[in-house]
XYZ file of C-alpha atoms in Angstrom:
622
model
C 72.093 -3.906 -131.100
C 75.330 -5.842 -130.683
C 78.872 -4.544 -130.472
C 81.952 -6.535 -131.437
C 85.257 -5.305 -130.050
C 88.440 -6.684 -131.525
C 92.145 -6.491 -130.943
C 93.743 -4.805 -127.953
C 90.711 -2.600 -127.450
C 88.587 -5.685 -126.982
C 90.951 -7.114 -124.355
C 91.086 -3.859 -122.371
C 87.388 -3.063 -122.461
C 86.415 -6.629 -121.680
C 88.797 -6.613 -118.721
C 87.352 -3.376 -117.361
C 83.841 -4.753 -117.791
C 84.626 -7.966 -115.943
C 86.321 -6.064 -113.123
C 83.256 -3.876 -112.598
C 80.835 -6.781 -112.721
C 82.859 -9.131 -110.547
C 83.813 -6.640 -107.837
C 80.347 -5.177 -107.562
C 78.273 -8.313 -107.893
C 80.364 -11.288 -106.801
C 78.263 -13.599 -104.603
C 81.251 -14.236 -102.372
C 80.710 -10.786 -100.804
C 77.482 -12.130 -99.343
C 79.006 -13.420 -96.144
C 77.059 -14.102 -92.978
C 76.787 -10.429 -91.983
C 73.338 -9.141 -92.974
C 72.224 -5.572 -92.480
C 69.130 -3.434 -92.476
C 70.735 -0.906 -94.795
C 71.148 -1.191 -98.509
C 67.790 -2.776 -99.342
C 66.267 0.478 -100.463
C 62.604 -0.369 -99.938
C 59.781 1.960 -100.884
C 58.772 4.168 -97.948
C 55.068 4.603 -97.171
C 53.869 6.384 -94.028
C 50.896 4.751 -92.363
C 49.846 3.506 -88.955
C 50.511 -0.155 -88.235
C 47.446 -2.063 -86.937
C 47.365 -1.699 -83.166
C 48.726 -4.569 -81.129
C 50.186 -6.450 -84.092
C 53.923 -7.097 -83.944
C 56.160 -9.017 -86.247
C 59.254 -11.015 -85.449
C 61.766 -11.401 -88.288
C 58.902 -11.516 -90.796
C 56.919 -14.116 -88.785
C 53.787 -12.469 -87.285
C 53.299 -13.131 -83.574
C 50.189 -15.168 -82.975
C 50.450 -17.058 -86.234
C 51.271 -20.718 -86.239
C 54.947 -21.419 -85.696
C 55.738 -18.099 -84.013
C 54.382 -18.888 -80.542
C 53.012 -22.452 -80.701
C 55.633 -24.988 -79.523
C 56.767 -27.283 -82.303
C 57.217 -31.010 -81.891
C 60.459 -30.893 -83.832
C 61.456 -34.042 -85.704
C 59.176 -37.029 -85.364
C 60.870 -40.173 -86.572
C 58.953 -43.184 -87.787
C 61.331 -46.086 -88.048
C 60.578 -48.437 -90.918
C 63.298 -50.919 -90.102
C 63.062 -54.093 -92.090
C 61.094 -52.519 -94.921
C 64.306 -52.018 -96.874
C 66.511 -54.285 -94.834
C 69.467 -56.082 -96.337
C 70.289 -53.448 -98.916
C 73.450 -51.370 -98.987
C 73.452 -47.641 -98.404
C 74.316 -46.927 -102.051
C 71.389 -49.073 -103.231
C 68.929 -47.296 -100.957
C 70.264 -43.834 -101.839
C 69.880 -44.680 -105.519
C 66.360 -45.930 -104.863
C 65.417 -42.702 -103.088
C 66.967 -40.646 -105.871
C 64.979 -42.450 -108.548
C 61.790 -42.110 -106.526
C 62.311 -38.370 -106.023
C 63.171 -37.519 -109.643
C 61.470 -39.870 -112.065
C 58.128 -39.027 -113.622
C 55.732 -41.028 -115.740
C 56.160 -40.679 -119.528
C 52.866 -38.790 -119.628
C 54.073 -36.249 -117.061
C 57.343 -35.751 -118.913
C 55.646 -35.235 -122.256
C 53.232 -32.702 -120.821
C 55.810 -30.994 -118.656
C 52.948 -29.377 -116.821
C 50.066 -29.828 -114.444
C 47.410 -27.261 -115.264
C 43.724 -26.462 -115.652
C 42.143 -23.633 -117.561
C 42.681 -20.366 -115.738
C 38.903 -19.975 -115.869
C 38.341 -23.259 -114.044
C 37.073 -23.169 -110.473
C 38.538 -25.539 -107.925
C 36.565 -27.274 -105.219
C 35.966 -25.548 -101.936
C 35.841 -21.986 -103.286
C 35.956 -19.595 -100.345
C 33.945 -16.380 -100.367
C 35.331 -13.617 -98.152
C 34.003 -10.301 -96.952
C 34.709 -7.049 -98.775
C 38.314 -5.867 -98.343
C 39.124 -2.954 -96.084
C 40.542 0.338 -97.383
C 43.929 -0.714 -96.019
C 43.788 -3.943 -98.034
C 42.707 -2.029 -101.120
C 45.652 0.348 -100.729
C 48.082 -2.543 -100.416
C 46.377 -4.276 -103.334
C 46.936 -1.213 -105.496
C 50.570 -1.071 -104.383
C 50.907 -4.788 -105.197
C 49.692 -4.268 -108.761
C 51.933 -1.260 -109.324
C 55.038 -2.823 -107.790
C 54.504 -6.137 -109.605
C 54.826 -4.228 -112.871
C 57.737 -2.098 -111.659
C 60.970 -2.389 -113.649
C 64.159 -0.455 -112.905
C 66.485 0.641 -115.687
C 69.661 -1.370 -116.197
C 71.853 1.347 -114.639
C 69.571 1.762 -111.632
C 69.450 -2.001 -111.124
C 73.259 -2.326 -111.207
C 73.656 0.518 -108.691
C 70.952 -0.993 -106.491
C 72.686 -4.383 -106.452
C 76.009 -2.752 -105.691
C 74.433 -0.923 -102.725
C 72.961 -4.199 -101.493
C 76.382 -5.871 -101.667
C 77.929 -3.045 -99.647
C 75.161 -3.421 -97.089
C 75.887 -7.146 -96.809
C 79.594 -6.547 -96.368
C 79.599 -3.641 -93.926
C 76.217 -3.955 -92.204
C 75.973 -5.015 -88.602
C 74.162 -7.981 -87.071
C 70.444 -7.497 -86.530
C 69.559 -10.512 -84.409
C 67.916 -10.197 -81.001
C 69.279 -13.065 -78.857
C 66.172 -12.954 -76.657
C 63.713 -13.168 -79.521
C 62.052 -16.406 -80.568
C 63.417 -17.459 -83.936
C 61.298 -18.009 -87.005
C 61.887 -21.515 -88.371
C 62.935 -21.473 -92.028
C 63.199 -24.812 -93.833
C 65.090 -24.838 -97.146
C 64.641 -27.749 -99.560
C 67.658 -28.197 -101.825
C 71.343 -27.286 -101.986
C 71.580 -25.840 -105.498
C 72.311 -22.322 -106.676
C 69.257 -20.713 -105.098
C 69.584 -22.478 -101.755
C 73.313 -21.829 -101.564
C 72.896 -18.108 -102.240
C 70.105 -17.944 -99.650
C 72.033 -19.586 -96.823
C 75.101 -17.479 -97.640
C 72.959 -14.365 -97.171
C 70.428 -15.163 -94.451
C 71.183 -14.201 -90.853
C 71.313 -17.570 -89.088
C 71.493 -15.767 -85.723
C 68.021 -14.336 -86.330
C 66.434 -17.381 -87.970
C 66.312 -21.079 -87.141
C 67.437 -22.336 -90.564
C 67.324 -26.014 -91.552
C 68.451 -27.239 -94.967
C 67.057 -30.579 -96.167
C 68.603 -32.312 -99.162
C 70.027 -35.728 -100.061
C 73.109 -33.843 -101.274
C 75.202 -32.257 -98.505
C 77.121 -30.015 -100.866
C 76.741 -27.323 -103.500
C 78.150 -28.024 -106.958
C 79.227 -25.477 -109.575
C 77.123 -27.103 -112.301
C 78.507 -25.189 -115.331
C 81.818 -26.995 -114.832
C 80.403 -30.526 -114.717
C 81.235 -30.825 -118.428
C 84.908 -30.225 -117.627
C 84.778 -32.646 -114.700
C 83.335 -35.355 -116.972
C 86.503 -35.267 -119.090
C 89.036 -34.701 -116.295
C 89.780 -31.019 -116.926
C 88.880 -30.305 -113.300
C 88.270 -32.632 -110.372
C 84.819 -32.938 -108.840
C 85.868 -31.898 -105.345
C 87.276 -28.680 -106.773
C 83.812 -27.485 -107.793
C 81.850 -28.492 -104.689
C 81.413 -26.909 -101.276
C 79.939 -28.505 -98.182
C 76.666 -26.892 -97.130
C 77.926 -26.855 -93.548
C 80.978 -24.950 -94.744
C 78.805 -22.478 -96.661
C 77.193 -21.370 -93.394
C 78.215 -23.244 -90.217
C 75.271 -21.781 -88.290
C 72.710 -23.447 -90.546
C 71.447 -26.925 -89.611
C 71.523 -29.621 -92.266
C 69.563 -32.876 -92.610
C 70.659 -35.418 -95.221
C 67.244 -36.514 -96.448
C 64.881 -36.361 -99.408
C 61.660 -34.345 -99.121
C 58.817 -36.472 -100.456
C 55.715 -34.462 -99.542
C 54.743 -30.927 -98.547
C 51.602 -30.280 -96.505
C 50.914 -26.534 -96.926
C 47.905 -26.619 -94.575
C 49.741 -28.285 -91.696
C 52.946 -26.408 -92.598
C 55.060 -29.528 -92.508
C 57.368 -31.525 -94.780
C 57.611 -35.322 -94.954
C 61.134 -36.598 -95.619
C 62.933 -39.894 -96.057
C 66.535 -40.651 -95.187
C 68.864 -43.641 -95.379
C 70.087 -44.768 -91.956
C 72.739 -47.454 -91.580
C 73.810 -49.590 -88.650
C 76.877 -51.534 -89.615
C 76.254 -53.096 -93.021
C 72.454 -52.949 -92.681
C 70.622 -49.879 -93.984
C 66.973 -48.828 -93.894
C 64.879 -45.967 -95.219
C 63.364 -43.976 -92.359
C 60.635 -41.349 -92.596
C 60.263 -38.202 -90.508
C 58.225 -35.010 -90.532
C 59.416 -31.493 -89.737
C 57.359 -28.318 -89.274
C 58.139 -24.882 -90.616
C 57.130 -21.235 -90.334
C 58.542 -20.469 -93.767
C 59.377 -23.057 -96.391
C 61.716 -22.294 -99.286
C 61.337 -24.770 -102.150
C 64.433 -24.746 -104.331
C 64.632 -28.353 -105.492
C 65.526 -27.454 -109.077
C 64.429 -29.551 -112.018
C 64.885 -33.087 -113.250
C 66.184 -34.310 -116.582
C 63.355 -34.295 -119.099
C 63.439 -37.314 -121.391
C 60.083 -36.332 -122.969
C 58.938 -39.899 -122.418
C 61.269 -41.200 -125.135
C 61.829 -44.914 -124.750
C 65.288 -45.984 -123.610
C 66.705 -42.587 -122.631
C 66.856 -43.201 -118.875
C 68.143 -46.746 -119.345
C 70.940 -46.034 -121.827
C 71.917 -42.332 -121.793
C 74.224 -40.409 -119.464
C 73.141 -37.092 -117.954
C 75.053 -34.059 -116.683
C 72.987 -32.731 -113.789
C 74.761 -34.082 -110.721
C 78.260 -34.939 -109.508
C 77.512 -38.631 -109.865
C 76.520 -38.071 -113.506
C 79.884 -36.497 -114.312
C 81.744 -39.258 -112.481
C 79.898 -42.025 -114.352
C 80.372 -40.277 -117.685
C 84.114 -39.872 -117.121
C 84.424 -43.585 -116.386
C 82.315 -44.461 -119.425
C 84.510 -42.406 -121.773
C 87.637 -44.106 -120.464
C 85.956 -47.477 -120.746
C 85.155 -46.877 -124.424
C 88.805 -46.342 -125.291
C 89.929 -49.352 -123.265
C 87.315 -51.615 -124.877
C 88.145 -50.369 -128.374
C 91.788 -51.248 -127.679
C 90.995 -54.972 -127.181
C 92.583 -57.260 -129.791
C 90.224 -59.184 -132.004
C 87.419 -56.580 -131.936
C 85.793 -56.083 -135.345
C 86.188 -52.811 -137.240
C 82.461 -52.177 -137.062
C 82.411 -52.664 -133.300
C 85.388 -50.318 -132.804
C 83.644 -47.616 -134.823
C 80.497 -48.023 -132.716
C 82.394 -48.065 -129.418
C 84.217 -44.818 -130.248
C 81.072 -43.053 -131.478
C 79.974 -40.358 -129.014
C 76.489 -38.854 -129.383
C 75.375 -35.709 -127.544
C 71.650 -34.948 -127.637
C 70.905 -31.261 -127.117
C 72.844 -28.241 -128.380
C 72.305 -25.971 -125.416
C 75.169 -24.731 -123.203
C 75.593 -28.139 -121.515
C 75.769 -30.083 -124.781
C 78.047 -27.583 -126.521
C 80.458 -27.233 -123.586
C 80.685 -30.976 -123.072
C 81.445 -31.468 -126.775
C 84.170 -28.823 -126.582
C 85.712 -30.506 -123.527
C 85.428 -33.954 -125.156
C 87.180 -32.698 -128.282
C 90.024 -31.315 -126.149
C 90.336 -34.672 -124.391
C 90.423 -36.585 -127.668
C 92.983 -34.372 -129.407
C 95.274 -33.652 -126.451
C 95.132 -36.764 -124.276
C 93.556 -39.734 -126.051
C 95.839 -39.058 -129.030
C 98.904 -39.637 -126.822
C 97.770 -42.993 -125.456
C 95.535 -44.397 -128.208
C 97.095 -43.136 -131.482
C 95.959 -46.229 -133.374
C 92.315 -45.498 -132.540
C 92.159 -41.918 -133.813
C 90.631 -42.796 -137.193
C 87.745 -44.623 -135.477
C 86.463 -41.691 -133.384
C 83.314 -39.724 -134.189
C 81.312 -37.148 -132.234
C 77.783 -36.100 -133.179
C 75.611 -33.367 -131.669
C 71.888 -33.852 -132.271
C 69.557 -30.860 -131.969
C 65.821 -31.040 -132.620
C 65.562 -27.352 -133.556
C 67.321 -25.481 -136.356
C 69.769 -23.640 -134.074
C 72.348 -24.216 -131.364
C 72.691 -22.145 -128.185
C 69.266 -20.514 -128.410
C 70.189 -17.784 -125.892
C 72.960 -16.400 -128.119
C 72.704 -14.117 -131.129
C 72.731 -15.783 -134.563
C 76.320 -14.745 -135.326
C 77.540 -16.361 -132.104
C 75.558 -19.519 -132.866
C 77.320 -19.828 -136.212
C 80.668 -19.254 -134.492
C 79.931 -22.082 -132.049
C 79.332 -24.528 -134.899
C 82.509 -23.348 -136.606
C 84.633 -23.741 -133.464
C 83.331 -27.261 -132.870
C 83.518 -28.626 -136.423
C 86.381 -26.798 -138.123
C 89.546 -28.984 -138.349
C 92.370 -27.719 -136.170
C 95.823 -27.146 -137.685
C 97.509 -29.420 -135.149
C 94.950 -32.220 -135.486
C 96.395 -35.610 -134.388
C 97.411 -37.979 -137.134
C 94.602 -40.237 -138.309
C 91.755 -38.136 -136.886
C 89.125 -37.465 -139.550
C 88.583 -33.829 -140.520
C 84.838 -34.090 -139.990
C 84.826 -36.353 -136.954
C 82.740 -33.728 -135.094
C 79.347 -33.107 -136.692
C 76.394 -30.940 -135.689
C 73.073 -32.371 -136.919
C 70.206 -29.869 -136.703
C 66.506 -30.744 -136.998
C 67.390 -34.213 -135.728
C 65.031 -35.467 -133.037
C 65.311 -38.778 -131.225
C 62.523 -41.354 -131.397
C 64.021 -44.237 -129.415
C 67.278 -45.254 -127.752
C 68.414 -48.860 -127.497
C 71.532 -50.305 -125.892
C 73.727 -49.772 -128.960
C 71.777 -47.570 -131.374
C 69.788 -44.368 -131.461
C 66.786 -44.120 -133.786
C 65.812 -40.678 -135.094
C 62.335 -39.640 -136.169
C 63.422 -39.475 -139.814
C 64.446 -43.143 -139.687
C 68.186 -42.568 -139.342
C 69.968 -45.084 -137.093
C 73.094 -43.901 -135.258
C 75.280 -46.511 -133.491
C 76.978 -45.220 -130.362
C 79.335 -46.150 -127.576
C 78.341 -43.331 -125.211
C 75.182 -41.216 -125.467
C 74.841 -38.014 -123.425
C 71.368 -36.554 -122.940
C 71.375 -32.767 -122.496
C 68.058 -32.007 -124.175
C 66.108 -30.205 -121.492
C 64.704 -30.120 -117.977
C 61.378 -31.114 -116.467
C 59.513 -30.809 -113.162
C 60.350 -32.693 -109.995
C 57.728 -35.057 -108.508
C 57.746 -33.041 -105.262
C 56.877 -29.896 -107.215
C 54.050 -31.611 -109.078
C 52.681 -32.992 -105.818
C 52.485 -29.500 -104.294
C 50.873 -28.119 -107.458
C 48.164 -30.772 -107.209
C 47.366 -29.706 -103.640
C 47.003 -25.985 -104.356
C 44.169 -24.935 -106.718
C 45.785 -21.551 -107.414
C 48.743 -23.366 -108.948
C 46.550 -24.609 -111.794
C 45.552 -21.184 -113.085
C 48.378 -20.644 -115.560
C 49.157 -23.255 -118.206
C 52.480 -21.552 -119.003
C 53.920 -22.663 -115.668
C 54.336 -26.193 -117.083
C 54.952 -28.033 -113.843
C 56.626 -25.162 -111.999
C 55.379 -23.353 -108.900
C 53.711 -20.030 -109.717
C 55.277 -17.248 -107.650
C 54.852 -13.483 -107.485
C 57.587 -10.856 -107.647
C 58.441 -11.538 -103.984
C 58.861 -15.282 -104.717
C 55.790 -16.309 -102.707
C 53.996 -19.425 -103.934
C 50.429 -18.643 -104.973
C 47.874 -20.290 -102.687
C 50.368 -21.661 -100.141
C 50.893 -19.361 -97.163
C 54.427 -19.347 -95.827
C 55.847 -21.156 -98.876
C 58.367 -19.487 -101.179
C 60.041 -20.923 -104.262
C 62.941 -19.965 -106.467
C 65.167 -21.326 -109.205
C 64.200 -23.876 -111.843
C 61.151 -25.125 -109.916
C 59.490 -21.682 -109.892
C 57.586 -19.667 -112.502
C 57.435 -15.887 -112.153
C 53.998 -15.047 -113.460
C 53.926 -12.433 -116.286
C 57.743 -12.294 -116.272
C 59.081 -15.790 -117.104
C 62.806 -16.144 -116.497
C 65.323 -18.592 -117.978
C 66.184 -21.692 -115.967
C 69.785 -20.697 -115.262
C 72.148 -20.655 -112.292
C 72.336 -16.869 -112.603
C 68.592 -16.462 -112.015
C 68.450 -18.894 -109.076
C 71.465 -17.313 -107.387
C 70.041 -13.801 -107.624
C 66.670 -14.984 -106.310
C 68.303 -16.697 -103.344
C 70.236 -13.566 -102.439
C 67.132 -11.398 -102.843
C 65.083 -13.634 -100.553
C 67.816 -13.756 -97.904
C 68.048 -9.974 -97.843
C 64.280 -9.539 -97.677
C 64.030 -11.897 -94.698
C 66.998 -10.271 -92.966
C 65.292 -6.895 -93.149
C 62.288 -8.263 -91.265
C 59.685 -7.847 -94.003
C 56.435 -9.672 -93.280
C 55.875 -11.899 -96.321
C 52.312 -12.725 -95.205
C 51.109 -9.245 -96.179
C 49.785 -8.417 -99.641
C 53.055 -6.583 -100.211
C 55.861 -7.645 -97.813
C 56.289 -4.789 -95.374
C 57.835 -3.757 -92.087
C 57.352 -0.858 -89.695
C 60.045 1.064 -87.887
C 59.624 4.332 -86.013
C 56.082 4.792 -87.258
C 57.140 4.534 -90.885
C 56.040 1.655 -93.051
C 58.391 0.293 -95.698
C 57.360 -1.975 -98.553
C 59.833 -4.504 -99.932
C 60.949 -4.049 -103.507
C 59.969 -6.817 -105.923
C 62.585 -9.102 -107.433
C 64.090 -8.064 -110.748
C 66.574 -10.191 -112.657
C 69.838 -8.515 -113.683
C 70.995 -10.259 -116.850
C 74.779 -10.167 -116.939
C 75.073 -12.257 -120.098
C 75.965 -15.824 -120.982
C 79.116 -17.827 -121.657
C 79.864 -21.077 -123.466
C 83.141 -22.937 -123.975
C 83.609 -24.300 -127.504
C 86.963 -26.077 -127.116
C 90.615 -25.510 -127.998
C 90.984 -22.370 -125.894
C 87.939 -20.680 -127.460
C 84.652 -19.590 -125.962
C 81.660 -17.360 -126.566
C 80.924 -14.438 -124.256
C 77.748 -12.419 -124.701
C 77.660 -9.693 -122.051
C 74.514 -7.605 -121.762
C 74.060 -3.954 -120.813
C 70.311 -3.582 -120.886
C 69.436 -3.574 -124.593
C 73.093 -3.479 -125.667
C 75.156 -6.616 -126.044
C 78.901 -7.097 -126.275
C 79.884 -10.234 -128.164
C 83.303 -11.799 -127.901
C 84.494 -15.114 -129.295
C 87.751 -17.010 -129.676
C 90.601 -16.249 -127.276
C 89.024 -13.104 -125.839
C 85.828 -15.038 -125.135
C 87.885 -17.804 -123.515
C 89.618 -15.292 -121.214
C 86.239 -13.884 -120.201
C 84.835 -17.393 -119.688
C 87.689 -18.527 -117.468
C 87.816 -15.246 -115.548
C 84.115 -15.326 -114.726
C 84.054 -19.040 -113.855
C 87.046 -18.589 -111.571
C 85.687 -15.443 -109.909
C 82.259 -16.983 -109.371
C 83.599 -19.951 -107.419
C 81.899 -19.801 -104.036
C 85.022 -19.856 -101.877
C 88.734 -19.114 -101.993
C 89.346 -22.840 -101.574
C 87.393 -23.610 -104.729
C 89.168 -20.853 -106.643
C 92.561 -22.238 -105.685
C 91.645 -25.822 -106.525
C 90.082 -24.956 -109.901
C 93.080 -22.821 -110.839
C 95.398 -25.649 -109.788
C 93.395 -28.170 -111.851
C 93.602 -25.971 -114.945
C 97.343 -25.540 -114.478
C 97.865 -29.255 -113.850
C 95.864 -30.206 -116.947
C 97.725 -27.759 -119.187
C 101.129 -29.092 -118.037
C 100.557 -32.818 -117.474
C 97.319 -33.508 -119.312
C 94.187 -35.191 -117.985
C 94.344 -38.170 -115.658
C 93.124 -41.330 -117.422
C 93.216 -43.654 -114.414
C 89.912 -45.340 -113.530
C 88.923 -46.696 -110.122
């Protein structure tokens, strides 16, 4: 059921709720101090196999624990890309690492029938009683689900353990090498949590910073500045090593990763390739923009996945108004230039439309009053609903907030200049027009594509190498993982976030899920659980402890709808609290501010909001 609280009671209860959630579960409490306490594993008494010892979850005698590694082996390809600028080569690497063929995008998956048998089937001897016992525990724990209250209390205990626990590293011990691919929500939460004194942690990504992606919509219109919502990976955990490179191939048998990086000497830049080994590999490369193979989307639409996307979109919006202001431009061309089309009515599309409407009515109206009657904004959604994750009443409220004329609407602005078009799917995008499947042609000046996500080429490449990854068609191009985030069929490889698929318990592709998975994995590694076992386990004082499986704690969802209004759907197990309008906006801003990953980011975001409310958005373009 859903509860709606109104008036002063709503403000007070919502405030109490946010205080409890934010104090108990804020990721900023996950500093660099890990602890053995607070994990609350399941205790099982049994004798550990004689002579076998584990080191920070890396079994002694296994590859990477005692065998010397060659480290980084560089293969210089100078001249292969010579004469190009760094920006050109970085863009080339980015395209190569994200773009898929139209066929791959349409399918969104790489899969065989789960009854298919891959080549090289290996037949093993009958399992021992010990393996059978762990197998039984694996089945039971994979299906284990805590109640909402128990899960909240468990997370709170974990946070206290992170904050007040002592260091567990043994300076004399050989460190297990953990390689992390990516710097998104999952990777950031992991490196904030993992004990870098106990592990040799290397992060590999072409992006040397974390970005608070939910606020890219605001950055694209100038509500906040891009540097206010980013944090350097080196700042996130100074003890973690970072390599600015793009992972292009994973070899799960050799336990190595092939990477490419742009190296410059003076004005000349080249793409160089190197290989690095790992004991444990964490794949958290996220997802790419899914264009579903529709012609013209990549060439003509703007995205909102990366910092560069928001920067380009902000410049494009400003450029539209400047071009429409040219003398001698025809009426038809002005109408097209000031037509903004947003494809996709999920949180990204809705929030960007809300921010764009604020920009138009509060800032563009001051500087381009003569253009107000030419502006139009259209949201296209292929389904019959917006914001699928919200309840139906909240979906209707979102449409109302976006399309209802505001009392203080600038002079000349049409009442219906914002329109939401449901059951409207795109067939083709050209330089100036968008063709829908029903034959409708929509001219546009700026088109924003926020219609979905798809797999990364690196993820698909790994799936192709591991037969076990082709046993579940529902994975649709994501890495199949178990409840401990271990990739099926690839020893030593773990995955989390948008590139992973939790078998039997699919989770939404959200920042909330990835962040919780990253924290869970960091804690599990800190406690010394051996992830190579059927169920990750550790032994201390003759007592064996099994690691708890991951369970997602759904705290709810938020969406800004413009003009100081937002939707807040907070979940308490099966109960949901729904707030909209000003109360929802207060919840939205409070949570977004509290969830900034550092005090620096909190200060800068708060300053940006204050600056925008007093002086308006900055329209200068560089």
